[in-house]
Amino acid sequence: MATSLTERRPAKAGVPPARRAGRPGRHRLRLLQLAAVLVALGLWAAVAAAGLVTATALPGPGAVFGKFPALLGSATYWQAVGETLRGAVTGFALAAVAGIPLGLATGTYAAAERSSRLLVDVLRSFPVIALLPVFLLVLGSTPTMKATVVFIACVFPVFLQAQYGARTVTPMIDETVRSYRIPRHLHFRKVVLPSATPSVMTGLRLAATTSVLVAIGVEVLTTLPGIGHEVVQSQQGDASAQAYAYILTAGAIGYTINLLSQIAERLLLRRRPPAHTD
């Protein structure tokens, strides 16, 4: 029997068929996302032009985006961005250093997880902003205080996701490890850590976005320099368009961090060996 043309046609090297088939869907998704952004900008411009809201409360998109050329050339703008990122990155890094090992340890040992559950549930129930006056009294209005607040806001998502990931190890694998008396360090490195990596990356991605939001919130409520402080200063100086420009900057930073976290997660998990469940 003659071989059909479809069977004789070679596939493109290095590109899986599923990925080739999914490209049009991704392009369509990008167009839909762009359309949604344009619709939101159009509604914003229509509301501002109709005068439904005062120009002080909601300036038009043209006035807001028109502030960026001057801001991008201003040292004050970049200093504010740098101060916000410094507090966010410091608190996030400390949360990762503390949360990941503790989460993996308590998730690996059931007794540790059960004994710490009540304490963790109580501590993570406190709203961070409500604790801000306490930190102001103890640490003062300093960059250390901002990093501490960011750390507390970020450490529990990282801790809980790492703990959950360590608990997802298949019981059959645990039994096999115990039967063969595999050393604990090898069990942790070859079994627990690969299984927990996806959950750990999810916790880091959530904490990274949270760190920027909390840092800006602290700056709004205190006198610490940063994007939040510049928003307050602009509002008090009747420069609402400039305040909205700083708000859009905060949103752009959060989006960029989330995007970079997703890329890092995909790259890391791509190198992770597949789990065989059969």
mmCIF file of C-alpha atoms in Angstrom:
data_model
loop_
_atom_site.group_PDB
_atom_site.id
_atom_site.type_symbol
_atom_site.label_atom_id
_atom_site.label_comp_id
_atom_site.label_asym_id
_atom_site.label_seq_id
_atom_site.Cartn_x
_atom_site.Cartn_y
_atom_site.Cartn_z
ATOM 1 C CA MET A 1 0.000 0.000 0.000
ATOM 2 C CA ALA A 2 1.352 3.399 -0.942
ATOM 3 C CA THR A 3 2.195 5.765 1.845
ATOM 4 C CA SER A 4 -0.041 8.834 1.962
ATOM 5 C CA LEU A 5 1.337 12.346 1.506
ATOM 6 C CA THR A 6 0.466 13.156 5.102
ATOM 7 C CA GLU A 7 2.467 10.224 6.401
ATOM 8 C CA ARG A 8 5.499 11.085 4.220
ATOM 9 C CA ARG A 9 5.562 14.760 5.205
ATOM 10 C CA PRO A 10 8.172 15.248 7.999
ATOM 11 C CA ALA A 11 7.233 17.167 11.120
ATOM 12 C CA LYS A 12 9.011 20.379 11.992
ATOM 13 C CA ALA A 13 12.055 19.607 14.085
ATOM 14 C CA GLY A 14 11.995 20.692 17.680
ATOM 15 C CA VAL A 15 8.405 21.964 17.678
ATOM 16 C CA PRO A 16 5.788 19.663 19.233
ATOM 17 C CA PRO A 17 2.506 19.392 17.282
ATOM 18 C CA ALA A 18 0.492 20.548 20.305
ATOM 19 C CA ARG A 19 2.599 23.693 20.588
ATOM 20 C CA ARG A 20 2.225 24.432 16.850
ATOM 21 C CA ALA A 21 -1.521 23.998 17.106
ATOM 22 C CA GLY A 22 -1.697 26.309 20.130
ATOM 23 C CA ARG A 23 -0.006 29.300 18.465
ATOM 24 C CA PRO A 24 -3.130 30.758 16.829
ATOM 25 C CA GLY A 25 -4.933 30.501 20.160
ATOM 26 C CA ARG A 26 -2.185 32.478 21.897
ATOM 27 C CA HIS A 27 -2.239 35.178 19.243
ATOM 28 C CA ARG A 28 -5.993 35.445 19.562
ATOM 29 C CA LEU A 29 -5.699 35.678 23.345
ATOM 30 C CA ARG A 30 -3.178 38.520 23.027
ATOM 31 C CA LEU A 31 -5.529 40.390 20.693
ATOM 32 C CA LEU A 32 -8.425 39.939 23.114
ATOM 33 C CA GLN A 33 -6.300 41.195 26.001
ATOM 34 C CA LEU A 34 -5.219 44.234 23.975
ATOM 35 C CA ALA A 35 -8.844 44.890 23.024
ATOM 36 C CA ALA A 36 -9.865 44.771 26.696
ATOM 37 C CA VAL A 37 -7.177 47.320 27.576
ATOM 38 C CA LEU A 38 -8.315 49.627 24.764
ATOM 39 C CA VAL A 39 -11.941 49.328 25.885
ATOM 40 C CA ALA A 40 -10.964 50.214 29.457
ATOM 41 C CA LEU A 41 -9.009 53.247 28.231
ATOM 42 C CA GLY A 42 -11.954 54.291 26.076
ATOM 43 C CA LEU A 43 -14.361 54.081 28.997
ATOM 44 C CA TRP A 44 -11.918 56.030 31.157
ATOM 45 C CA ALA A 45 -11.651 58.768 28.519
ATOM 46 C CA ALA A 46 -15.436 58.866 28.020
ATOM 47 C CA VAL A 47 -16.168 59.216 31.739
ATOM 48 C CA ALA A 48 -13.548 61.975 32.116
ATOM 49 C CA ALA A 49 -14.786 63.835 29.021
ATOM 50 C CA ALA A 50 -18.440 63.624 30.055
ATOM 51 C CA GLY A 51 -17.671 65.297 33.361
ATOM 52 C CA LEU A 52 -19.314 62.544 35.402
ATOM 53 C CA VAL A 53 -16.352 62.811 37.781
ATOM 54 C CA THR A 54 -14.359 65.945 38.489
ATOM 55 C CA ALA A 55 -10.984 66.315 36.819
ATOM 56 C CA THR A 56 -9.370 66.385 40.255
ATOM 57 C CA ALA A 57 -10.787 62.987 41.147
ATOM 58 C CA LEU A 58 -10.358 61.399 37.716
ATOM 59 C CA PRO A 59 -8.206 63.175 35.121
ATOM 60 C CA GLY A 60 -8.354 61.911 31.556
ATOM 61 C CA PRO A 61 -5.894 59.334 30.221
ATOM 62 C CA GLY A 62 -4.293 61.975 27.985
ATOM 63 C CA ALA A 63 -3.440 64.156 30.986
ATOM 64 C CA VAL A 64 -2.096 61.180 32.950
ATOM 65 C CA PHE A 65 0.070 59.706 30.188
ATOM 66 C CA GLY A 66 1.245 63.192 29.324
ATOM 67 C CA LYS A 67 2.993 63.327 32.708
ATOM 68 C CA PHE A 68 5.290 60.413 31.942
ATOM 69 C CA PRO A 69 7.849 62.205 29.722
ATOM 70 C CA ALA A 70 8.610 64.673 32.509
ATOM 71 C CA LEU A 71 8.541 61.996 35.213
ATOM 72 C CA LEU A 72 10.830 59.630 33.331
ATOM 73 C CA GLY A 73 13.404 62.394 33.098
ATOM 74 C CA SER A 74 13.101 63.275 36.779
ATOM 75 C CA ALA A 75 15.470 61.962 39.432
ATOM 76 C CA THR A 76 12.650 62.082 42.003
ATOM 77 C CA TYR A 77 10.631 59.557 40.011
ATOM 78 C CA TRP A 78 13.435 57.011 39.807
ATOM 79 C CA GLN A 79 14.372 57.525 43.454
ATOM 80 C CA ALA A 80 10.764 56.773 44.424
ATOM 81 C CA VAL A 81 10.720 53.626 42.283
ATOM 82 C CA GLY A 82 14.054 52.551 43.737
ATOM 83 C CA GLU A 83 12.942 53.056 47.334
ATOM 84 C CA THR A 84 9.763 51.044 46.772
ATOM 85 C CA LEU A 85 11.638 48.218 45.074
ATOM 86 C CA ARG A 86 14.325 48.176 47.758
ATOM 87 C CA GLY A 87 11.803 47.693 50.544
ATOM 88 C CA ALA A 88 9.815 45.146 48.523
ATOM 89 C CA VAL A 89 12.840 43.102 47.454
ATOM 90 C CA THR A 90 14.375 43.093 50.951
ATOM 91 C CA GLY A 91 11.184 41.885 52.618
ATOM 92 C CA PHE A 92 10.506 39.356 49.847
ATOM 93 C CA ALA A 93 14.041 37.914 50.010
ATOM 94 C CA LEU A 94 13.831 37.504 53.787
ATOM 95 C CA ALA A 95 10.419 35.837 53.429
ATOM 96 C CA ALA A 96 11.821 33.372 50.883
ATOM 97 C CA VAL A 97 14.876 32.577 53.013
ATOM 98 C CA ALA A 98 12.743 31.936 56.105
ATOM 99 C CA GLY A 99 9.518 30.594 54.593
ATOM 100 C CA ILE A 100 10.821 27.955 52.185
ATOM 101 C CA PRO A 101 12.996 25.933 54.634
ATOM 102 C CA LEU A 102 10.401 26.139 57.419
ATOM 103 C CA GLY A 103 7.600 25.143 55.070
ATOM 104 C CA LEU A 104 9.520 22.208 53.641
ATOM 105 C CA ALA A 105 10.565 21.042 57.111
ATOM 106 C CA THR A 106 7.083 21.177 58.637
ATOM 107 C CA GLY A 107 5.560 19.665 55.506
ATOM 108 C CA THR A 108 7.983 16.753 55.509
ATOM 109 C CA TYR A 109 7.369 15.802 59.139
ATOM 110 C CA ALA A 110 3.708 15.398 60.081
ATOM 111 C CA ALA A 111 4.356 15.970 63.790
ATOM 112 C CA ALA A 112 5.985 19.347 63.075
ATOM 113 C CA GLU A 113 3.081 20.374 60.843
ATOM 114 C CA ARG A 114 0.419 19.447 63.413
ATOM 115 C CA SER A 115 2.235 21.102 66.313
ATOM 116 C CA SER A 116 2.744 24.383 64.429
ATOM 117 C CA ARG A 117 -0.693 24.561 62.788
ATOM 118 C CA LEU A 118 -2.420 26.542 65.546
ATOM 119 C CA LEU A 119 0.405 29.073 65.846
ATOM 120 C CA VAL A 120 0.578 29.596 62.080
ATOM 121 C CA ASP A 121 -3.201 30.000 61.774
ATOM 122 C CA VAL A 122 -3.231 32.613 64.519
ATOM 123 C CA LEU A 123 -0.270 34.594 63.192
ATOM 124 C CA ARG A 124 -1.429 34.698 59.586
ATOM 125 C CA SER A 125 -4.874 35.914 60.658
ATOM 126 C CA PHE A 126 -3.513 39.295 61.765
ATOM 127 C CA PRO A 127 -3.919 41.980 59.063
ATOM 128 C CA VAL A 128 -0.501 43.456 58.383
ATOM 129 C CA ILE A 129 -1.720 47.042 58.014
ATOM 130 C CA ALA A 130 -3.424 46.826 61.421
ATOM 131 C CA LEU A 131 -0.035 45.971 62.937
ATOM 132 C CA LEU A 132 1.607 48.997 61.324
ATOM 133 C CA PRO A 133 1.246 51.265 64.424
ATOM 134 C CA VAL A 134 3.038 48.644 66.502
ATOM 135 C CA PHE A 135 5.952 48.492 64.082
ATOM 136 C CA LEU A 136 6.091 52.282 63.973
ATOM 137 C CA LEU A 137 6.431 52.374 67.767
ATOM 138 C CA VAL A 138 9.078 49.651 67.851
ATOM 139 C CA LEU A 139 11.127 50.367 64.707
ATOM 140 C CA GLY A 140 10.088 53.915 63.831
ATOM 141 C CA SER A 141 9.432 55.237 60.339
ATOM 142 C CA THR A 142 12.503 53.626 58.787
ATOM 143 C CA PRO A 143 13.270 51.447 55.748
ATOM 144 C CA THR A 144 13.781 48.566 58.177
ATOM 145 C CA MET A 145 10.184 48.910 59.326
ATOM 146 C CA LYS A 146 8.936 48.838 55.718
ATOM 147 C CA ALA A 147 10.954 45.707 54.943
ATOM 148 C CA THR A 148 9.669 44.070 58.132
ATOM 149 C CA VAL A 149 6.044 44.694 57.199
ATOM 150 C CA VAL A 150 6.669 43.336 53.700
ATOM 151 C CA PHE A 151 8.365 40.283 55.208
ATOM 152 C CA ILE A 152 5.383 39.474 57.430
ATOM 153 C CA ALA A 153 2.966 39.904 54.529
ATOM 154 C CA CYS A 154 5.013 37.612 52.260
ATOM 155 C CA VAL A 155 6.338 34.915 54.554
ATOM 156 C CA PHE A 156 3.043 33.097 55.104
ATOM 157 C CA PRO A 157 2.166 32.577 51.409
ATOM 158 C CA VAL A 158 5.681 31.236 50.835
ATOM 159 C CA PHE A 159 5.617 29.088 53.987
ATOM 160 C CA LEU A 160 2.183 27.579 53.348
ATOM 161 C CA GLN A 161 2.855 26.804 49.695
ATOM 162 C CA ALA A 162 6.182 25.160 50.540
ATOM 163 C CA GLN A 163 4.512 23.156 53.285
ATOM 164 C CA TYR A 164 1.736 22.058 50.946
ATOM 165 C CA GLY A 165 4.248 21.066 48.278
ATOM 166 C CA ALA A 166 6.234 18.928 50.712
ATOM 167 C CA ARG A 167 3.038 17.137 51.742
ATOM 168 C CA THR A 168 2.180 16.180 48.144
ATOM 169 C CA VAL A 169 4.746 13.375 48.070
ATOM 170 C CA THR A 170 2.958 10.140 47.136
ATOM 171 C CA PRO A 171 2.570 7.830 50.175
ATOM 172 C CA MET A 172 3.808 4.900 48.108
ATOM 173 C CA ILE A 173 7.069 6.741 47.455
ATOM 174 C CA ASP A 174 7.436 7.467 51.170
ATOM 175 C CA GLU A 175 6.955 3.805 51.979
ATOM 176 C CA THR A 176 9.549 2.827 49.388
ATOM 177 C CA VAL A 177 12.036 5.320 50.826
ATOM 178 C CA ARG A 178 11.547 3.936 54.332
ATOM 179 C CA SER A 179 11.801 0.344 53.144
ATOM 180 C CA TYR A 180 15.137 0.924 51.446
ATOM 181 C CA ARG A 181 16.373 3.094 54.338
ATOM 182 C CA ILE A 182 17.402 5.923 52.039
ATOM 183 C CA PRO A 183 19.256 8.692 53.933
ATOM 184 C CA ARG A 184 17.150 11.698 54.899
ATOM 185 C CA HIS A 185 19.250 14.216 52.988
ATOM 186 C CA LEU A 186 18.937 12.133 49.821
ATOM 187 C CA HIS A 187 15.203 11.690 50.371
ATOM 188 C CA PHE A 188 14.812 15.435 50.756
ATOM 189 C CA ARG A 189 16.915 16.296 47.698
ATOM 190 C CA LYS A 190 15.552 13.644 45.332
ATOM 191 C CA VAL A 191 11.940 13.260 46.478
ATOM 192 C CA VAL A 192 10.638 16.131 48.606
ATOM 193 C CA LEU A 193 12.264 19.048 46.806
ATOM 194 C CA PRO A 194 11.236 18.056 43.245
ATOM 195 C CA SER A 195 7.660 17.407 44.389
ATOM 196 C CA ALA A 196 7.430 20.716 46.253
ATOM 197 C CA THR A 197 9.011 22.907 43.549
ATOM 198 C CA PRO A 198 5.767 23.830 41.703
ATOM 199 C CA SER A 199 4.041 24.872 44.935
ATOM 200 C CA VAL A 200 7.111 26.790 46.108
ATOM 201 C CA MET A 201 7.222 28.708 42.830
ATOM 202 C CA THR A 202 3.531 29.555 43.166
ATOM 203 C CA GLY A 203 4.118 30.909 46.663
ATOM 204 C CA LEU A 204 7.073 32.998 45.486
ATOM 205 C CA ARG A 205 5.042 34.431 42.616
ATOM 206 C CA LEU A 206 2.192 35.446 44.935
ATOM 207 C CA ALA A 207 4.607 36.904 47.474
ATOM 208 C CA ALA A 208 6.521 38.882 44.840
ATOM 209 C CA THR A 209 3.390 40.761 43.769
ATOM 210 C CA THR A 210 2.270 41.212 47.364
ATOM 211 C CA SER A 211 5.622 42.700 48.351
ATOM 212 C CA VAL A 212 5.216 45.687 46.019
ATOM 213 C CA LEU A 213 1.618 46.324 47.068
ATOM 214 C CA VAL A 214 2.466 46.237 50.771
ATOM 215 C CA ALA A 215 5.541 48.439 50.329
ATOM 216 C CA ILE A 216 3.441 51.080 48.555
ATOM 217 C CA GLY A 217 0.728 50.801 51.217
ATOM 218 C CA VAL A 218 3.282 51.429 53.964
ATOM 219 C CA GLU A 219 4.592 54.466 52.085
ATOM 220 C CA VAL A 220 1.076 55.882 51.759
ATOM 221 C CA LEU A 221 0.437 55.568 55.492
ATOM 222 C CA THR A 222 3.853 56.819 56.636
ATOM 223 C CA THR A 223 6.428 59.400 55.621
ATOM 224 C CA LEU A 224 8.772 56.858 54.067
ATOM 225 C CA PRO A 225 9.957 57.744 50.543
ATOM 226 C CA GLY A 226 8.668 55.759 47.606
ATOM 227 C CA ILE A 227 5.855 55.567 45.083
ATOM 228 C CA GLY A 228 3.157 55.646 47.751
ATOM 229 C CA HIS A 229 4.602 58.777 49.322
ATOM 230 C CA GLU A 230 4.758 60.489 45.919
ATOM 231 C CA VAL A 231 1.084 59.629 45.308
ATOM 232 C CA VAL A 232 0.117 61.324 48.573
ATOM 233 C CA GLN A 233 2.315 64.337 47.861
ATOM 234 C CA SER A 234 0.819 64.737 44.384
ATOM 235 C CA GLN A 235 -2.726 64.521 45.707
ATOM 236 C CA GLN A 236 -2.020 67.101 48.390
ATOM 237 C CA GLY A 237 -0.475 69.397 45.766
ATOM 238 C CA ASP A 238 -3.570 69.159 43.494
ATOM 239 C CA ALA A 239 -1.542 67.266 40.886
ATOM 240 C CA SER A 240 -3.995 64.410 40.435
ATOM 241 C CA ALA A 241 -2.721 63.510 36.957
ATOM 242 C CA GLN A 242 0.765 63.009 38.393
ATOM 243 C CA ALA A 243 -0.681 60.919 41.243
ATOM 244 C CA TYR A 244 -2.392 58.652 38.714
ATOM 245 C CA ALA A 245 0.865 58.389 36.774
ATOM 246 C CA TYR A 246 2.559 57.041 39.901
ATOM 247 C CA ILE A 247 -0.369 54.656 40.436
ATOM 248 C CA LEU A 248 0.027 53.353 36.879
ATOM 249 C CA THR A 249 3.743 52.947 37.558
ATOM 250 C CA ALA A 250 2.932 50.761 40.555
ATOM 251 C CA GLY A 251 0.617 48.673 38.403
ATOM 252 C CA ALA A 252 3.272 48.309 35.711
ATOM 253 C CA ILE A 253 5.829 47.171 38.304
ATOM 254 C CA GLY A 254 3.419 44.605 39.720
ATOM 255 C CA TYR A 255 2.576 43.293 36.246
ATOM 256 C CA THR A 256 6.255 43.063 35.305
ATOM 257 C CA ILE A 257 7.129 41.172 38.467
ATOM 258 C CA ASN A 258 4.262 38.745 37.916
ATOM 259 C CA LEU A 259 5.318 38.208 34.287
ATOM 260 C CA LEU A 260 8.959 37.605 35.216
ATOM 261 C CA SER A 261 7.866 35.197 37.958
ATOM 262 C CA GLN A 262 5.797 33.210 35.479
ATOM 263 C CA ILE A 263 8.720 33.028 33.045
ATOM 264 C CA ALA A 264 11.077 31.889 35.820
ATOM 265 C CA GLU A 265 8.545 29.298 36.942
ATOM 266 C CA ARG A 266 8.186 27.878 33.431
ATOM 267 C CA LEU A 267 11.953 27.723 32.929
ATOM 268 C CA LEU A 268 12.539 26.016 36.252
ATOM 269 C CA LEU A 269 9.744 23.492 35.899
ATOM 270 C CA ARG A 270 10.788 22.717 32.325
ATOM 271 C CA ARG A 271 14.053 21.305 33.692
ATOM 272 C CA ARG A 272 12.220 19.311 36.323
ATOM 273 C CA PRO A 273 11.996 15.613 35.474
ATOM 274 C CA PRO A 274 8.447 14.383 34.816
ATOM 275 C CA ALA A 275 6.689 12.525 37.574
ATOM 276 C CA HIS A 276 5.797 8.922 36.700
ATOM 277 C CA THR A 277 2.586 7.827 38.344
ATOM 278 C CA ASP A 278 2.050 4.575 36.435
#
